Amino acid sequence: MSFSRSPRNSYGLFRQGISTATRRPRLVGLLYGVNLVAGFMVTIPIYLALNSATATTGFSSELATQFDITLWADVMEDALPTLAGLFSQRFWIFPVVFLWKAIASIGIISTLYSRGLQSFWQGVGEYSGRAIVLALAFLVPVAALGVGIAISVFILSAIWPGEVGEFWIFVVFIPVSLVIGLSVLDLMHDYARMELVIGTNTVGKSMLSGVLWPLRHFNSIGLYAGWFVIALILLAIPTMIDVRTGGLWGVFILQQLFLFARAGVTVAWFGSEIDLYDTALTAELPAIARVEAEPGFAEENQL
Amino acid sequence: MNTRVSAMLKITIPLLAAAFWIQGANARQATISDEPLSDRRVAYTMHVKLDPDSKTVSGTQRLTWRNPDSVPVDELQFHLYLNAFKNENSTFMKESGGQHRGFSAGVQDSWGGVDIMRMQIAADPVADVSPTLPPETGLDLLDRIRFIHPDDDNELDQTVMAVSLPYSVQPGESITLDFDFESRLPEIFSRTGWKTGESGNPFFMVAQWFPKIAVYEIPGQRYVPEDAQKGRWNAHQFHENSEFYADFGTYDVTISVPESYVLGATGLLESEEITDGIRTVRYIADDVHDFAWTASPDFLVYTDQWEHVALRLLIQPAHQAQAQRHFDAAKVALEYYAEWVGEYPYTTLTLVDGIGGANGMEYPTLITCGTIYRLPKWIRALEIVTIHEFGHQYFYGLLASNEFEEAWLDEGVNSYIETRLVDAEYGPGSVIDFAGFQLTDTDAQRIAYTKNSPSRGALFTNSWEYPFGDYNKASYVKPATVLHTLERYLGWETMREFLKTYYDTWRFRHPTTRDLQDVAEAVSEQDLDWFFDQYVYGTATFDYKIYSLSTRRIDTVDEDDASAMYESHVTIERTGDGVFPQILRATFRDGSEEIRQWSGEETWIEMVFRSDEPLVEAFIDPENRILLDTNRLNNRRILQVDADSSLARTAQLRLISFIQQLLVVFSGIF
Ligand SMILES: [Zn+2]
């Protein structure tokens, strides 16, 4: 009986994540599909408003391929009342996305960790209440981050007045510190969820453990950063592919392929984080506990 | 090349060559002409000193004014523009509520004003101004000063001063006055004053700063009737929305500032010396109607040359990387204006990168531009402001219409050429060109008119008499759109001839709207009353639209047309009180077209087409020539059966992908 799960190197963790994602196409499809349906639902009224404003004008195909602000001003005069009402009605999307993220994450964790023995929805059913409480609890450090950045901006503006300072503060400091800050919190949140689902801890203990996780396990930061860069690239590509560069449907499908891949990254990301969590936890356990835990690992290694 | 010195070294060699050329050709003149270009009714000689601590400019001014009338004149009128910032009681402050162009009046110590300590008829008009002229010499006029308020009943406004003379100035004779005056500069919130820069050093924009004589209009000039007994002063108070009006002449101004200050001014630098830590410069300017200057220890100086024009740029250190963008834009403007309007007759042009509310302003041969740190190349704000302010050298500077009464002749005609030039030079996306979003100057100004209460605010209106705040629309974007429409109606060649003729005929002569219309009618050889009455003097607007479009197969063959098998009906509706001659293009299934013209006068009109193909599209103004039409989308209509969803579909598909991305990003936050 040997320990095949010695702490992995980064490459191993990424490979593990990717292989997890490729083994769970339905999970990837679920994550991708939910966003696709949401996008489709939100845009139906936009389609209707624009169609009624332009379909019989003869300008439709011209406007679809080139921007003309004069015509758009006329279109907006016609469609804006509809669209404005629409946007104000769609704010429910934000709490829904928040809840979906909270429950989807634990669904992913539970199904990946159990190697499919427990389904996504079983995990959701079991942990979603606590996962939502955990997500709400994480809003506190998110708010604290906002306050911290605001105070930093106030101080920086005082010591660095003028437009050069303004540029660096508003164009560089704020976005960069927001991205880094939110990413760190996201990382902590991921491991807190694992503590909740895998470690079966209470919400409070999970959150504390999640917050301390990157401090105890530096390699979790490298893993997160690696996936972050991959996710960023996958997200940037559809932005850069413009409808005008090719046929309408062709470009859309290409963009969807990248968005599907991005959903795969979410699963893979969790997969390698769970792997790291597992490995780290194993290393901390006394030998006897490792022995007890062995059967699970053995099965994992066969996959 | 980071410092002023190295920047100057870099340009020394080409400049020397240019300087020799200028000296050889014109012996350093302020204009390219050996003769006066204007009537030169005024001549100013000033010796002034800037005190950066008290934010004041003080000194002496000698003014010679020639009576251009055929009758004696016994009263003089002056503008004291800085008194607009004297306290809250001025007409300017009441109208603006202490706000102007996005900037606010300062709190303490930031009020401005002009104090005249001495005003005398010069004892010795031939001699140069003597700062030590004893007060008993000459006739004292101080107690003859009174403030008048020609535009409203605000007795507390002190921006126009009248002085009754103890004797009359005879026709063609001159009077010379000596002043001691002190100008207190306000903290900048409307073009003029001081502001503390990034470094903590002050920046000064010294404009509208001295007692400036108003324009005396003689019979036949502007709106003074030809048969009037005598002329009249045309002076207006300084309003929130008004710029300036003054007579042409010569300026000889000597300015003293602390040695560390870099200075730029209207006209040509005649001499410069430094003694005891004081930098004294002398500028001369000929055939201009104002004199402005700027000073700051922070300016970096760059120079360049365009044909006969020596370009000088005073730029904030943070914007140093954009120095070339300033010169490039200025040269583009010089080139196009010379080609489209006429020659720029001055030998200098100073570009000033000022601070805040000082920016985006024009003075003779000196303009303030304005940019921000690291302004991206795809936002052409810097280029457009530079080109626009340079354009004022023609309409504000050389033609010098009355901006109080007919602001559109300056801002509007200038905006028209600005948009035309910017779009010609930079192409689609001339204002903003980023990731497929292209904002073009002409379009931007067009929608700023058509989508902003277009029926409010006539071009021809006193600038302070727009009750609903329509000054900007009626002075900038609407005239630009009106003139673009006129250009497309007359043709560019005619329009260009009109611009050139207008400039040649009226430069240095303060043309009016009527004069401009006269030139347009003479050049185009047609009566344009219908156009000017509706769109310049009036507030007419219009929207022509295809109300309905139908086509049907007819069984009986038309008697007149044996081949006709389809009858199509197009109903056109005109909303609004404006009329414009129109063209309709009818397109049939086989691609053939038929053009119909009509006067545009009817509120609705039905057109019937009989042909062997069904009508599939009707399009009013297919070439987009009538920019005044407040809605273009409804100018065109296709059959219901041909309804085309491609825009809605494209927008939807793009948005779906976008929302998916947004959801991914958003879920990453939590
Ligand atoms: Zn302007």
CSV table of C-alpha atoms in Angstrom, one decimal, chain A residues 32 34-36 38-40 42-44 46-48 50-51 53-64 67-75 77-78 93-95 97-98 101-102 105 135 139 142 161-165 167-168 182-183 185-186 189 193 224 235-239 242-244 248-249 251-252 255-256 259 262 266, chain B residues 197-198 316-319 322 353-354 371-375 435-440 442-444 446-447 450-452 543 549 617-622 624 627 629-670:
chain,number,residue,atom,x,y,z
A,32,TYR,CA,-22.5,26.8,-20.2
A,34,VAL,CA,-27.5,28.2,-17.9
A,35,ASN,CA,-25.6,31.3,-19.1
A,36,LEU,CA,-26.6,30.8,-22.7
A,38,ALA,CA,-29.9,33.6,-19.5
A,39,GLY,CA,-28.3,35.6,-22.3
A,40,PHE,CA,-31.0,34.5,-24.7
A,42,VAL,CA,-32.5,38.9,-21.6
A,43,THR,CA,-32.1,39.7,-25.3
A,44,ILE,CA,-35.5,38.7,-26.6
A,46,ILE,CA,-34.1,43.8,-27.3
A,47,TYR,CA,-34.6,41.8,-30.5
A,48,LEU,CA,-38.2,42.7,-30.6
A,50,LEU,CA,-34.9,46.7,-32.6
A,51,ASN,CA,-36.9,44.6,-35.1
A,53,ALA,CA,-37.8,49.9,-35.2
A,54,THR,CA,-35.8,48.8,-38.2
A,55,ALA,CA,-37.2,45.7,-40.0
A,56,THR,CA,-39.2,47.6,-42.6
A,57,THR,CA,-36.9,50.7,-42.9
A,58,GLY,CA,-34.5,49.2,-45.4
A,59,PHE,CA,-31.6,50.3,-43.2
A,60,SER,CA,-31.5,47.1,-41.2
A,61,SER,CA,-28.7,45.3,-43.0
A,62,GLU,CA,-26.7,48.5,-43.4
A,63,LEU,CA,-26.9,49.1,-39.7
A,64,ALA,CA,-26.0,45.5,-38.9
A,67,PHE,CA,-22.1,51.9,-37.3
A,68,ASP,CA,-24.0,55.0,-38.2
A,69,ILE,CA,-24.7,57.2,-35.2
A,70,THR,CA,-27.3,59.3,-37.0
A,71,LEU,CA,-29.4,56.3,-37.7
A,72,TRP,CA,-28.8,54.8,-34.3
A,73,ALA,CA,-30.0,58.1,-32.7
A,74,ASP,CA,-33.3,57.6,-34.7
A,75,VAL,CA,-33.5,53.9,-33.7
A,77,GLU,CA,-35.5,57.5,-30.2
A,78,ASP,CA,-37.9,54.7,-31.2
A,93,ILE,CA,-30.5,39.0,-12.8
A,94,PHE,CA,-27.8,40.0,-10.3
A,95,PRO,CA,-29.2,38.3,-7.2
A,97,VAL,CA,-26.5,35.1,-10.6
A,98,PHE,CA,-25.2,35.4,-7.1
A,101,LYS,CA,-22.9,30.9,-8.4
A,102,ALA,CA,-23.2,29.9,-4.7
A,105,SER,CA,-20.0,25.9,-6.9
A,135,ALA,CA,-21.6,33.5,0.1
A,139,LEU,CA,-20.0,39.8,1.0
A,142,VAL,CA,-16.0,42.2,-0.4
A,161,PRO,CA,-2.7,65.3,-6.6
A,162,GLY,CA,-3.1,66.3,-10.2
A,163,GLU,CA,-4.0,64.6,-13.4
A,164,VAL,CA,-0.9,62.3,-13.5
A,165,GLY,CA,-1.8,61.0,-10.1
A,167,PHE,CA,-4.5,58.7,-14.1
A,168,TRP,CA,-2.5,56.2,-12.1
A,182,LEU,CA,-11.7,40.1,-5.6
A,183,SER,CA,-9.5,37.2,-6.9
A,185,LEU,CA,-11.5,36.6,-2.0
A,186,ASP,CA,-12.7,34.3,-4.7
A,189,HIS,CA,-14.3,31.4,-1.1
A,193,ARG,CA,-16.7,25.8,0.0
A,224,TYR,CA,-5.4,30.2,-9.0
A,235,LEU,CA,-12.9,35.3,-22.3
A,236,ALA,CA,-10.9,37.9,-24.2
A,237,ILE,CA,-11.0,35.9,-27.4
A,238,PRO,CA,-14.8,36.1,-27.9
A,239,THR,CA,-14.6,39.9,-27.2
A,242,ASP,CA,-16.2,40.8,-33.9
A,243,VAL,CA,-19.3,40.0,-35.8
A,244,ARG,CA,-18.1,42.3,-38.5
A,248,LEU,CA,-23.0,36.5,-38.3
A,249,TRP,CA,-23.7,32.9,-37.3
A,251,VAL,CA,-18.8,34.3,-35.5
A,252,PHE,CA,-21.5,33.6,-33.0
A,255,GLN,CA,-17.7,32.8,-29.7
A,256,GLN,CA,-19.9,30.1,-28.2
A,259,LEU,CA,-17.6,30.3,-24.0
A,262,ARG,CA,-14.6,28.8,-20.5
A,266,THR,CA,-14.6,26.5,-14.4
B,197,GLY,CA,-0.9,74.0,-11.6
B,198,GLU,CA,0.2,70.5,-10.8
B,316,GLN,CA,2.1,71.6,-19.4
B,317,PRO,CA,4.9,69.2,-18.5
B,318,ALA,CA,2.5,66.3,-18.0
B,319,HIS,CA,1.4,66.7,-21.6
B,322,GLN,CA,1.5,65.3,-27.0
B,353,ASP,CA,-2.0,74.2,-23.2
B,354,GLY,CA,-3.6,75.9,-20.2
B,371,THR,CA,-5.8,67.9,-23.3
B,372,ILE,CA,-5.4,65.3,-20.6
B,373,TYR,CA,-2.5,63.1,-19.5
B,374,ARG,CA,-2.1,60.1,-21.8
B,375,LEU,CA,-5.0,61.1,-24.1
B,435,ALA,CA,-13.3,49.0,-31.4
B,436,GLY,CA,-15.8,49.6,-34.2
B,437,PHE,CA,-17.4,52.6,-32.5
B,438,GLN,CA,-16.9,55.5,-34.9
B,439,LEU,CA,-18.1,58.9,-34.0
B,440,THR,CA,-17.7,61.4,-36.9
B,442,THR,CA,-20.5,66.1,-38.6
B,443,ASP,CA,-22.8,63.4,-37.4
B,444,ALA,CA,-22.1,64.2,-33.8
B,446,ARG,CA,-26.1,66.8,-36.4
B,447,ILE,CA,-27.6,64.7,-33.7
B,450,THR,CA,-31.8,67.0,-34.3
B,451,LYS,CA,-32.2,65.2,-31.0
B,452,ASN,CA,-32.1,68.2,-28.7
B,543,ASP,CA,-39.2,65.4,-40.7
B,549,LEU,CA,-45.8,51.9,-49.1
B,617,GLU,CA,-38.3,50.4,-51.7
B,618,ALA,CA,-39.0,54.1,-51.4
B,619,PHE,CA,-36.2,56.4,-50.1
B,620,ILE,CA,-36.4,60.1,-49.4
B,621,ASP,CA,-33.1,62.0,-49.8
B,622,PRO,CA,-31.2,58.8,-50.6
B,624,ASN,CA,-28.2,62.0,-47.2
B,627,LEU,CA,-28.9,67.0,-42.7
B,629,ASP,CA,-34.2,66.3,-41.4
B,630,THR,CA,-34.7,65.4,-37.8
B,631,ASN,CA,-35.2,61.7,-38.4
B,632,ARG,CA,-33.5,59.8,-41.2
B,633,LEU,CA,-34.6,56.3,-40.3
B,634,ASN,CA,-38.2,56.9,-41.5
B,635,ASN,CA,-37.0,58.3,-44.8
B,636,ARG,CA,-36.8,54.8,-46.2
B,637,ARG,CA,-39.3,52.0,-46.3
B,638,ILE,CA,-39.4,48.5,-47.8
B,639,LEU,CA,-42.4,46.2,-48.3
B,640,GLN,CA,-43.6,44.3,-45.2
B,641,VAL,CA,-43.0,41.1,-47.0
B,642,ASP,CA,-39.3,42.0,-47.4
B,643,ALA,CA,-38.9,42.9,-43.7
B,644,ASP,CA,-35.3,42.4,-42.7
B,645,SER,CA,-34.4,41.4,-39.2
B,646,SER,CA,-30.6,41.3,-39.7
B,647,LEU,CA,-29.9,44.3,-37.4
B,648,ALA,CA,-32.1,42.9,-34.6
B,649,ARG,CA,-30.6,39.4,-35.1
B,650,THR,CA,-27.0,40.7,-35.2
B,651,ALA,CA,-27.6,42.8,-32.1
B,652,GLN,CA,-29.2,39.9,-30.3
B,653,LEU,CA,-26.4,37.4,-31.1
B,654,ARG,CA,-23.7,39.9,-30.1
B,655,LEU,CA,-25.5,40.7,-26.9
B,656,ILE,CA,-26.0,37.0,-26.0
B,657,SER,CA,-22.3,36.4,-26.2
B,658,PHE,CA,-21.7,39.6,-24.3
B,659,ILE,CA,-24.1,38.8,-21.5
B,660,GLN,CA,-22.6,35.3,-21.2
B,661,GLN,CA,-19.2,36.9,-20.7
B,662,LEU,CA,-20.6,39.4,-18.3
B,663,LEU,CA,-22.2,36.5,-16.2
B,664,VAL,CA,-18.9,34.7,-16.1
B,665,VAL,CA,-17.1,37.8,-15.0
B,666,PHE,CA,-19.8,38.7,-12.5
B,667,SER,CA,-19.8,35.2,-11.0
B,668,GLY,CA,-16.0,35.5,-10.6
B,669,ILE,CA,-16.6,38.4,-8.2
B,670,PHE,CA,-18.6,36.3,-5.8
